[in-house]
Amino acid sequence: MVKINTFYVTYLNKSEPILTYEKNDGLNIDLHLQLIALEMKAYTIRFKITNSDGVELLSFNGTVDPTQLFDKQENSNNEAIASIAFFVKMSQEELLGSSRLNFNATIENEVSDVSIFMMKKEDNHG
């Protein structure tokens, strides 16, 4: 049965996980999901983003299908691992002035949550 090994957030096209996001003009991030014990079948991954009040800001589905990488019949008894990323871009208006964002990933019966805090970017000019 598939398991979520790791779920974390990075700045768009970066590899280091973040706990805070400096904002001024919206959100540009990648959601990283590492999966283990994948059977040779397609899986739907559901993502949900909520603010600190529990208001849903965005939800979407993704797919991971290890059968696209291997010969299905040769590997029907094998398990696979996967590391996948989905990008998220949201405008300041879509964020509704949120100070914290909660991310939820669900695949079959596995659920993982991660949060980041939205920090106002300081203006260091002059």
Short mmCIF file of N, CA and C in Angstrom, two decimals:
data_model
loop_
_atom_site.label_atom_id
_atom_site.label_comp_id
_atom_site.label_asym_id
_atom_site.label_seq_id
_atom_site.Cartn_x
_atom_site.Cartn_y
_atom_site.Cartn_z
N MET A 1 0.83 -1.19 0.00
CA MET A 1 0.00 0.00 0.00
C MET A 1 0.88 1.24 0.00
N VAL A 2 0.57 2.20 -0.84
CA VAL A 2 1.37 3.41 -1.01
C VAL A 2 1.48 4.19 0.31
N LYS A 3 2.65 4.79 0.51
CA LYS A 3 2.89 5.61 1.70
C LYS A 3 3.54 6.93 1.29
N ILE A 4 3.16 8.00 1.97
CA ILE A 4 3.82 9.29 1.78
C ILE A 4 5.05 9.29 2.67
N ASN A 5 6.22 9.38 2.06
CA ASN A 5 7.47 9.41 2.80
C ASN A 5 7.77 10.82 3.29
N THR A 6 7.62 11.80 2.41
CA THR A 6 7.91 13.19 2.74
C THR A 6 7.01 14.11 1.93
N PHE A 7 6.58 15.21 2.55
CA PHE A 7 5.78 16.24 1.88
C PHE A 7 6.32 17.58 2.36
N TYR A 8 6.78 18.42 1.43
CA TYR A 8 7.35 19.70 1.84
C TYR A 8 7.14 20.75 0.75
N VAL A 9 7.39 22.02 1.13
CA VAL A 9 7.19 23.18 0.26
C VAL A 9 8.53 23.85 0.02
N THR A 10 8.77 24.30 -1.24
CA THR A 10 9.96 25.09 -1.57
C THR A 10 9.52 26.33 -2.36
N TYR A 11 10.42 27.32 -2.42
CA TYR A 11 10.20 28.39 -3.38
C TYR A 11 10.21 27.78 -4.77
N LEU A 12 9.53 28.39 -5.71
CA LEU A 12 9.43 27.88 -7.08
C LEU A 12 10.82 27.60 -7.65
N ASN A 13 11.00 26.40 -8.18
CA ASN A 13 12.24 25.96 -8.82
C ASN A 13 13.45 25.93 -7.89
N LYS A 14 13.21 25.80 -6.60
CA LYS A 14 14.29 25.66 -5.61
C LYS A 14 14.17 24.29 -4.95
N SER A 15 15.22 23.86 -4.25
CA SER A 15 15.18 22.53 -3.65
C SER A 15 15.10 22.53 -2.13
N GLU A 16 15.37 23.66 -1.48
CA GLU A 16 15.40 23.69 -0.02
C GLU A 16 13.98 23.88 0.54
N PRO A 17 13.56 23.03 1.48
CA PRO A 17 12.25 23.19 2.12
C PRO A 17 12.18 24.52 2.88
N ILE A 18 10.98 25.09 2.94
CA ILE A 18 10.79 26.35 3.65
C ILE A 18 9.69 26.20 4.70
N LEU A 19 9.79 27.02 5.74
CA LEU A 19 8.74 27.12 6.76
C LEU A 19 8.07 28.48 6.71
N THR A 20 8.77 29.46 6.12
CA THR A 20 8.20 30.80 5.96
C THR A 20 8.32 31.21 4.50
N TYR A 21 7.42 32.10 4.09
CA TYR A 21 7.42 32.59 2.72
C TYR A 21 7.31 34.10 2.78
N GLU A 22 8.30 34.78 2.20
CA GLU A 22 8.25 36.24 2.17
C GLU A 22 7.34 36.66 1.03
N LYS A 23 6.31 37.42 1.37
CA LYS A 23 5.30 37.76 0.37
C LYS A 23 5.22 39.26 0.15
N ASN A 24 4.84 39.62 -0.99
CA ASN A 24 4.41 40.96 -1.34
C ASN A 24 3.43 40.86 -2.50
N ASP A 25 3.67 39.89 -3.37
CA ASP A 25 2.91 39.86 -4.62
C ASP A 25 2.37 38.47 -4.96
N GLY A 26 1.93 37.73 -3.97
CA GLY A 26 1.35 36.42 -4.25
C GLY A 26 2.26 35.28 -3.83
N LEU A 27 1.97 34.10 -4.35
CA LEU A 27 2.64 32.87 -3.95
C LEU A 27 3.17 32.16 -5.18
N ASN A 28 4.44 31.75 -5.14
CA ASN A 28 5.06 30.98 -6.22
C ASN A 28 5.90 29.89 -5.57
N ILE A 29 5.33 28.69 -5.46
CA ILE A 29 5.99 27.60 -4.74
C ILE A 29 5.89 26.29 -5.52
N ASP A 30 6.67 25.32 -5.06
CA ASP A 30 6.54 23.93 -5.50
C ASP A 30 6.14 23.09 -4.29
N LEU A 31 5.22 22.17 -4.49
CA LEU A 31 4.87 21.16 -3.48
C LEU A 31 5.59 19.88 -3.88
N HIS A 32 6.41 19.35 -2.97
CA HIS A 32 7.19 18.14 -3.24
C HIS A 32 6.61 16.98 -2.45
N LEU A 33 6.42 15.88 -3.12
CA LEU A 33 5.83 14.69 -2.51
C LEU A 33 6.70 13.50 -2.86
N GLN A 34 7.20 12.80 -1.83
CA GLN A 34 7.96 11.58 -2.03
C GLN A 34 7.10 10.41 -1.59
N LEU A 35 6.95 9.44 -2.48
CA LEU A 35 6.07 8.29 -2.24
C LEU A 35 6.89 7.00 -2.26
N ILE A 36 6.51 6.06 -1.40
CA ILE A 36 7.14 4.74 -1.39
C ILE A 36 6.04 3.68 -1.46
N ALA A 37 6.44 2.48 -1.79
CA ALA A 37 5.54 1.32 -1.85
C ALA A 37 4.40 1.52 -2.85
N LEU A 38 4.71 2.14 -3.98
CA LEU A 38 3.72 2.29 -5.05
C LEU A 38 3.54 0.97 -5.77
N GLU A 39 2.32 0.54 -5.92
CA GLU A 39 2.03 -0.63 -6.75
C GLU A 39 2.04 -0.17 -8.21
N MET A 40 2.09 -1.12 -9.11
CA MET A 40 2.12 -0.80 -10.54
C MET A 40 0.73 -0.46 -11.05
N LYS A 41 0.26 0.74 -10.67
CA LYS A 41 -1.04 1.25 -11.11
C LYS A 41 -1.00 2.77 -11.00
N ALA A 42 -1.96 3.42 -11.60
CA ALA A 42 -2.05 4.88 -11.53
C ALA A 42 -2.72 5.31 -10.22
N TYR A 43 -2.25 6.40 -9.67
CA TYR A 43 -2.78 6.95 -8.42
C TYR A 43 -3.19 8.41 -8.65
N THR A 44 -4.28 8.80 -8.03
CA THR A 44 -4.68 10.20 -8.01
C THR A 44 -4.24 10.81 -6.69
N ILE A 45 -3.61 11.96 -6.77
CA ILE A 45 -3.19 12.70 -5.59
C ILE A 45 -4.05 13.94 -5.49
N ARG A 46 -4.65 14.17 -4.33
CA ARG A 46 -5.48 15.34 -4.12
C ARG A 46 -4.75 16.33 -3.22
N PHE A 47 -4.71 17.57 -3.64
CA PHE A 47 -4.09 18.64 -2.86
C PHE A 47 -5.15 19.65 -2.47
N LYS A 48 -5.01 20.18 -1.25
CA LYS A 48 -5.91 21.23 -0.79
C LYS A 48 -5.08 22.26 -0.04
N ILE A 49 -5.34 23.53 -0.30
CA ILE A 49 -4.66 24.63 0.39
C ILE A 49 -5.72 25.42 1.14
N THR A 50 -5.49 25.59 2.45
CA THR A 50 -6.41 26.37 3.28
C THR A 50 -5.62 27.45 4.02
N ASN A 51 -6.34 28.46 4.48
CA ASN A 51 -5.67 29.48 5.30
C ASN A 51 -5.80 29.10 6.77
N SER A 52 -5.32 29.95 7.66
CA SER A 52 -5.32 29.62 9.10
C SER A 52 -6.72 29.54 9.68
N ASP A 53 -7.72 30.07 8.97
CA ASP A 53 -9.12 29.97 9.42
C ASP A 53 -9.82 28.74 8.86
N GLY A 54 -9.09 27.93 8.09
CA GLY A 54 -9.68 26.72 7.52
C GLY A 54 -10.42 26.97 6.21
N VAL A 55 -10.35 28.19 5.68
CA VAL A 55 -11.02 28.51 4.41
C VAL A 55 -10.20 27.92 3.26
N GLU A 56 -10.86 27.13 2.42
CA GLU A 56 -10.17 26.52 1.28
C GLU A 56 -9.88 27.59 0.23
N LEU A 57 -8.60 27.72 -0.12
CA LEU A 57 -8.18 28.70 -1.11
C LEU A 57 -8.00 28.07 -2.49
N LEU A 58 -7.62 26.79 -2.52
CA LEU A 58 -7.36 26.11 -3.78
C LEU A 58 -7.34 24.61 -3.54
N SER A 59 -7.84 23.86 -4.52
CA SER A 59 -7.69 22.41 -4.49
C SER A 59 -7.49 21.94 -5.93
N PHE A 60 -6.73 20.87 -6.08
CA PHE A 60 -6.49 20.32 -7.41
C PHE A 60 -6.02 18.88 -7.27
N ASN A 61 -6.06 18.14 -8.38
CA ASN A 61 -5.63 16.75 -8.43
C ASN A 61 -4.40 16.63 -9.31
N GLY A 62 -3.57 15.66 -8.99
CA GLY A 62 -2.44 15.28 -9.82
C GLY A 62 -2.44 13.76 -9.95
N THR A 63 -1.56 13.24 -10.79
CA THR A 63 -1.50 11.80 -11.01
C THR A 63 -0.05 11.34 -11.00
N VAL A 64 0.16 10.17 -10.44
CA VAL A 64 1.44 9.48 -10.56
C VAL A 64 1.13 8.07 -11.05
N ASP A 65 1.87 7.65 -12.07
CA ASP A 65 1.61 6.34 -12.68
C ASP A 65 2.93 5.64 -12.99
N PRO A 66 3.40 4.79 -12.06
CA PRO A 66 4.67 4.09 -12.30
C PRO A 66 4.63 3.13 -13.47
N THR A 67 3.47 2.74 -13.95
CA THR A 67 3.39 1.83 -15.09
C THR A 67 3.89 2.50 -16.36
N GLN A 68 3.93 3.84 -16.38
CA GLN A 68 4.46 4.55 -17.55
C GLN A 68 5.97 4.44 -17.64
N LEU A 69 6.60 4.02 -16.56
CA LEU A 69 8.06 3.95 -16.52
C LEU A 69 8.60 2.55 -16.75
N PHE A 70 7.76 1.54 -16.55
CA PHE A 70 8.22 0.16 -16.62
C PHE A 70 7.28 -0.66 -17.50
N ASP A 71 7.77 -1.81 -17.93
CA ASP A 71 6.92 -2.78 -18.60
C ASP A 71 5.99 -3.38 -17.56
N LYS A 72 4.70 -3.16 -17.73
CA LYS A 72 3.71 -3.51 -16.71
C LYS A 72 3.74 -5.00 -16.35
N GLN A 73 3.81 -5.87 -17.32
CA GLN A 73 3.74 -7.30 -17.03
C GLN A 73 5.02 -7.80 -16.38
N GLU A 74 6.16 -7.29 -16.80
CA GLU A 74 7.43 -7.73 -16.20
C GLU A 74 7.53 -7.33 -14.74
N ASN A 75 6.94 -6.21 -14.38
CA ASN A 75 7.11 -5.66 -13.04
C ASN A 75 5.82 -5.65 -12.22
N SER A 76 4.89 -6.51 -12.54
CA SER A 76 3.57 -6.46 -11.89
C SER A 76 3.64 -6.75 -10.39
N ASN A 77 4.67 -7.45 -9.92
CA ASN A 77 4.79 -7.74 -8.49
C ASN A 77 5.75 -6.80 -7.77
N ASN A 78 6.32 -5.88 -8.49
CA ASN A 78 7.29 -4.95 -7.89
C ASN A 78 6.61 -3.72 -7.31
N GLU A 79 7.35 -3.02 -6.47
CA GLU A 79 6.90 -1.74 -5.95
C GLU A 79 7.83 -0.67 -6.48
N ALA A 80 7.31 0.54 -6.55
CA ALA A 80 8.11 1.66 -7.05
C ALA A 80 8.16 2.76 -6.00
N ILE A 81 9.08 3.69 -6.21
CA ILE A 81 9.14 4.91 -5.40
C ILE A 81 9.02 6.08 -6.38
N ALA A 82 8.61 7.23 -5.88
CA ALA A 82 8.48 8.39 -6.75
C ALA A 82 8.72 9.66 -5.95
N SER A 83 9.33 10.62 -6.60
CA SER A 83 9.50 11.95 -6.04
C SER A 83 8.95 12.91 -7.10
N ILE A 84 7.88 13.60 -6.77
CA ILE A 84 7.21 14.45 -7.74
C ILE A 84 6.99 15.84 -7.15
N ALA A 85 6.86 16.83 -8.03
CA ALA A 85 6.63 18.20 -7.59
C ALA A 85 5.51 18.80 -8.43
N PHE A 86 4.70 19.62 -7.80
CA PHE A 86 3.63 20.36 -8.46
C PHE A 86 3.82 21.83 -8.12
N PHE A 87 3.75 22.71 -9.12
CA PHE A 87 3.91 24.13 -8.82
C PHE A 87 2.56 24.76 -8.53
N VAL A 88 2.59 25.77 -7.66
CA VAL A 88 1.39 26.52 -7.29
C VAL A 88 1.71 28.00 -7.41
N LYS A 89 0.87 28.72 -8.15
CA LYS A 89 0.98 30.17 -8.25
C LYS A 89 -0.38 30.74 -7.88
N MET A 90 -0.36 31.65 -6.93
CA MET A 90 -1.60 32.31 -6.50
C MET A 90 -1.34 33.80 -6.36
N SER A 91 -2.33 34.60 -6.71
CA SER A 91 -2.21 36.05 -6.59
C SER A 91 -2.44 36.47 -5.14
N GLN A 92 -2.06 37.68 -4.82
CA GLN A 92 -2.29 38.23 -3.49
C GLN A 92 -3.78 38.21 -3.15
N GLU A 93 -4.63 38.49 -4.14
CA GLU A 93 -6.09 38.47 -3.93
C GLU A 93 -6.59 37.07 -3.58
N GLU A 94 -6.04 36.05 -4.24
CA GLU A 94 -6.45 34.67 -3.97
C GLU A 94 -6.03 34.21 -2.57
N LEU A 95 -4.97 34.81 -2.05
CA LEU A 95 -4.48 34.43 -0.71
C LEU A 95 -5.30 35.04 0.41
N LEU A 96 -6.15 36.00 0.10
CA LEU A 96 -7.05 36.63 1.08
C LEU A 96 -6.32 37.16 2.31
N GLY A 97 -5.10 37.67 2.13
CA GLY A 97 -4.36 38.22 3.26
C GLY A 97 -3.95 37.20 4.30
N SER A 98 -3.80 35.96 3.91
CA SER A 98 -3.49 34.87 4.85
C SER A 98 -2.12 35.05 5.49
N SER A 99 -2.04 34.73 6.78
CA SER A 99 -0.76 34.76 7.48
C SER A 99 -0.14 33.37 7.58
N ARG A 100 -0.94 32.33 7.36
CA ARG A 100 -0.44 30.96 7.35
C ARG A 100 -1.20 30.18 6.28
N LEU A 101 -0.49 29.32 5.57
CA LEU A 101 -1.12 28.45 4.59
C LEU A 101 -0.89 27.01 5.00
N ASN A 102 -1.95 26.21 4.91
CA ASN A 102 -1.89 24.79 5.23
C ASN A 102 -2.06 24.00 3.94
N PHE A 103 -1.16 23.06 3.70
CA PHE A 103 -1.19 22.24 2.51
C PHE A 103 -1.50 20.80 2.91
N ASN A 104 -2.42 20.18 2.19
CA ASN A 104 -2.82 18.81 2.47
C ASN A 104 -2.65 18.00 1.20
N ALA A 105 -1.99 16.84 1.32
CA ALA A 105 -1.84 15.91 0.20
C ALA A 105 -2.47 14.59 0.61
N THR A 106 -3.30 14.03 -0.26
CA THR A 106 -3.96 12.75 0.01
C THR A 106 -3.77 11.84 -1.20
N ILE A 107 -3.32 10.61 -0.93
CA ILE A 107 -3.21 9.58 -1.96
C ILE A 107 -3.70 8.29 -1.31
N GLU A 108 -4.76 7.73 -1.86
CA GLU A 108 -5.46 6.60 -1.26
C GLU A 108 -5.77 6.93 0.20
N ASN A 109 -5.33 6.10 1.16
CA ASN A 109 -5.64 6.37 2.57
C ASN A 109 -4.53 7.14 3.29
N GLU A 110 -3.51 7.57 2.54
CA GLU A 110 -2.40 8.31 3.12
C GLU A 110 -2.68 9.80 3.05
N VAL A 111 -2.47 10.49 4.15
CA VAL A 111 -2.67 11.93 4.23
C VAL A 111 -1.45 12.56 4.88
N SER A 112 -1.02 13.69 4.34
CA SER A 112 0.09 14.43 4.95
C SER A 112 -0.24 15.92 4.88
N ASP A 113 0.17 16.64 5.92
CA ASP A 113 -0.08 18.08 6.00
C ASP A 113 1.23 18.80 6.29
N VAL A 114 1.34 20.00 5.76
CA VAL A 114 2.47 20.88 6.05
C VAL A 114 1.95 22.31 6.01
N SER A 115 2.55 23.18 6.82
CA SER A 115 2.14 24.58 6.86
C SER A 115 3.34 25.48 6.65
N ILE A 116 3.08 26.65 6.07
CA ILE A 116 4.10 27.69 5.99
C ILE A 116 3.49 28.99 6.50
N PHE A 117 4.33 29.85 7.05
CA PHE A 117 3.90 31.15 7.54
C PHE A 117 4.25 32.20 6.51
N MET A 118 3.32 33.09 6.26
CA MET A 118 3.48 34.16 5.28
C MET A 118 4.04 35.39 6.00
N MET A 119 5.22 35.81 5.59
CA MET A 119 5.89 36.95 6.20
C MET A 119 5.93 38.10 5.20
N LYS A 120 5.68 39.30 5.68
CA LYS A 120 5.78 40.46 4.78
C LYS A 120 7.25 40.73 4.52
N LYS A 121 7.59 40.88 3.23
CA LYS A 121 8.96 41.15 2.85
C LYS A 121 9.31 42.57 3.27
N GLU A 122 10.39 42.69 4.02
CA GLU A 122 10.82 44.01 4.51
C GLU A 122 11.47 44.80 3.38
N ASP A 123 11.18 46.08 3.34
CA ASP A 123 11.79 46.97 2.35
C ASP A 123 13.06 47.54 2.97
N ASN A 124 14.21 47.12 2.46
CA ASN A 124 15.50 47.54 3.03
C ASN A 124 16.13 48.70 2.26
N HIS A 125 15.33 49.43 1.51
CA HIS A 125 15.87 50.56 0.75
C HIS A 125 16.04 51.78 1.65
N GLY A 126 17.18 52.48 1.47
CA GLY A 126 17.48 53.75 2.01
C GLY A 126 17.34 54.00 3.41
#
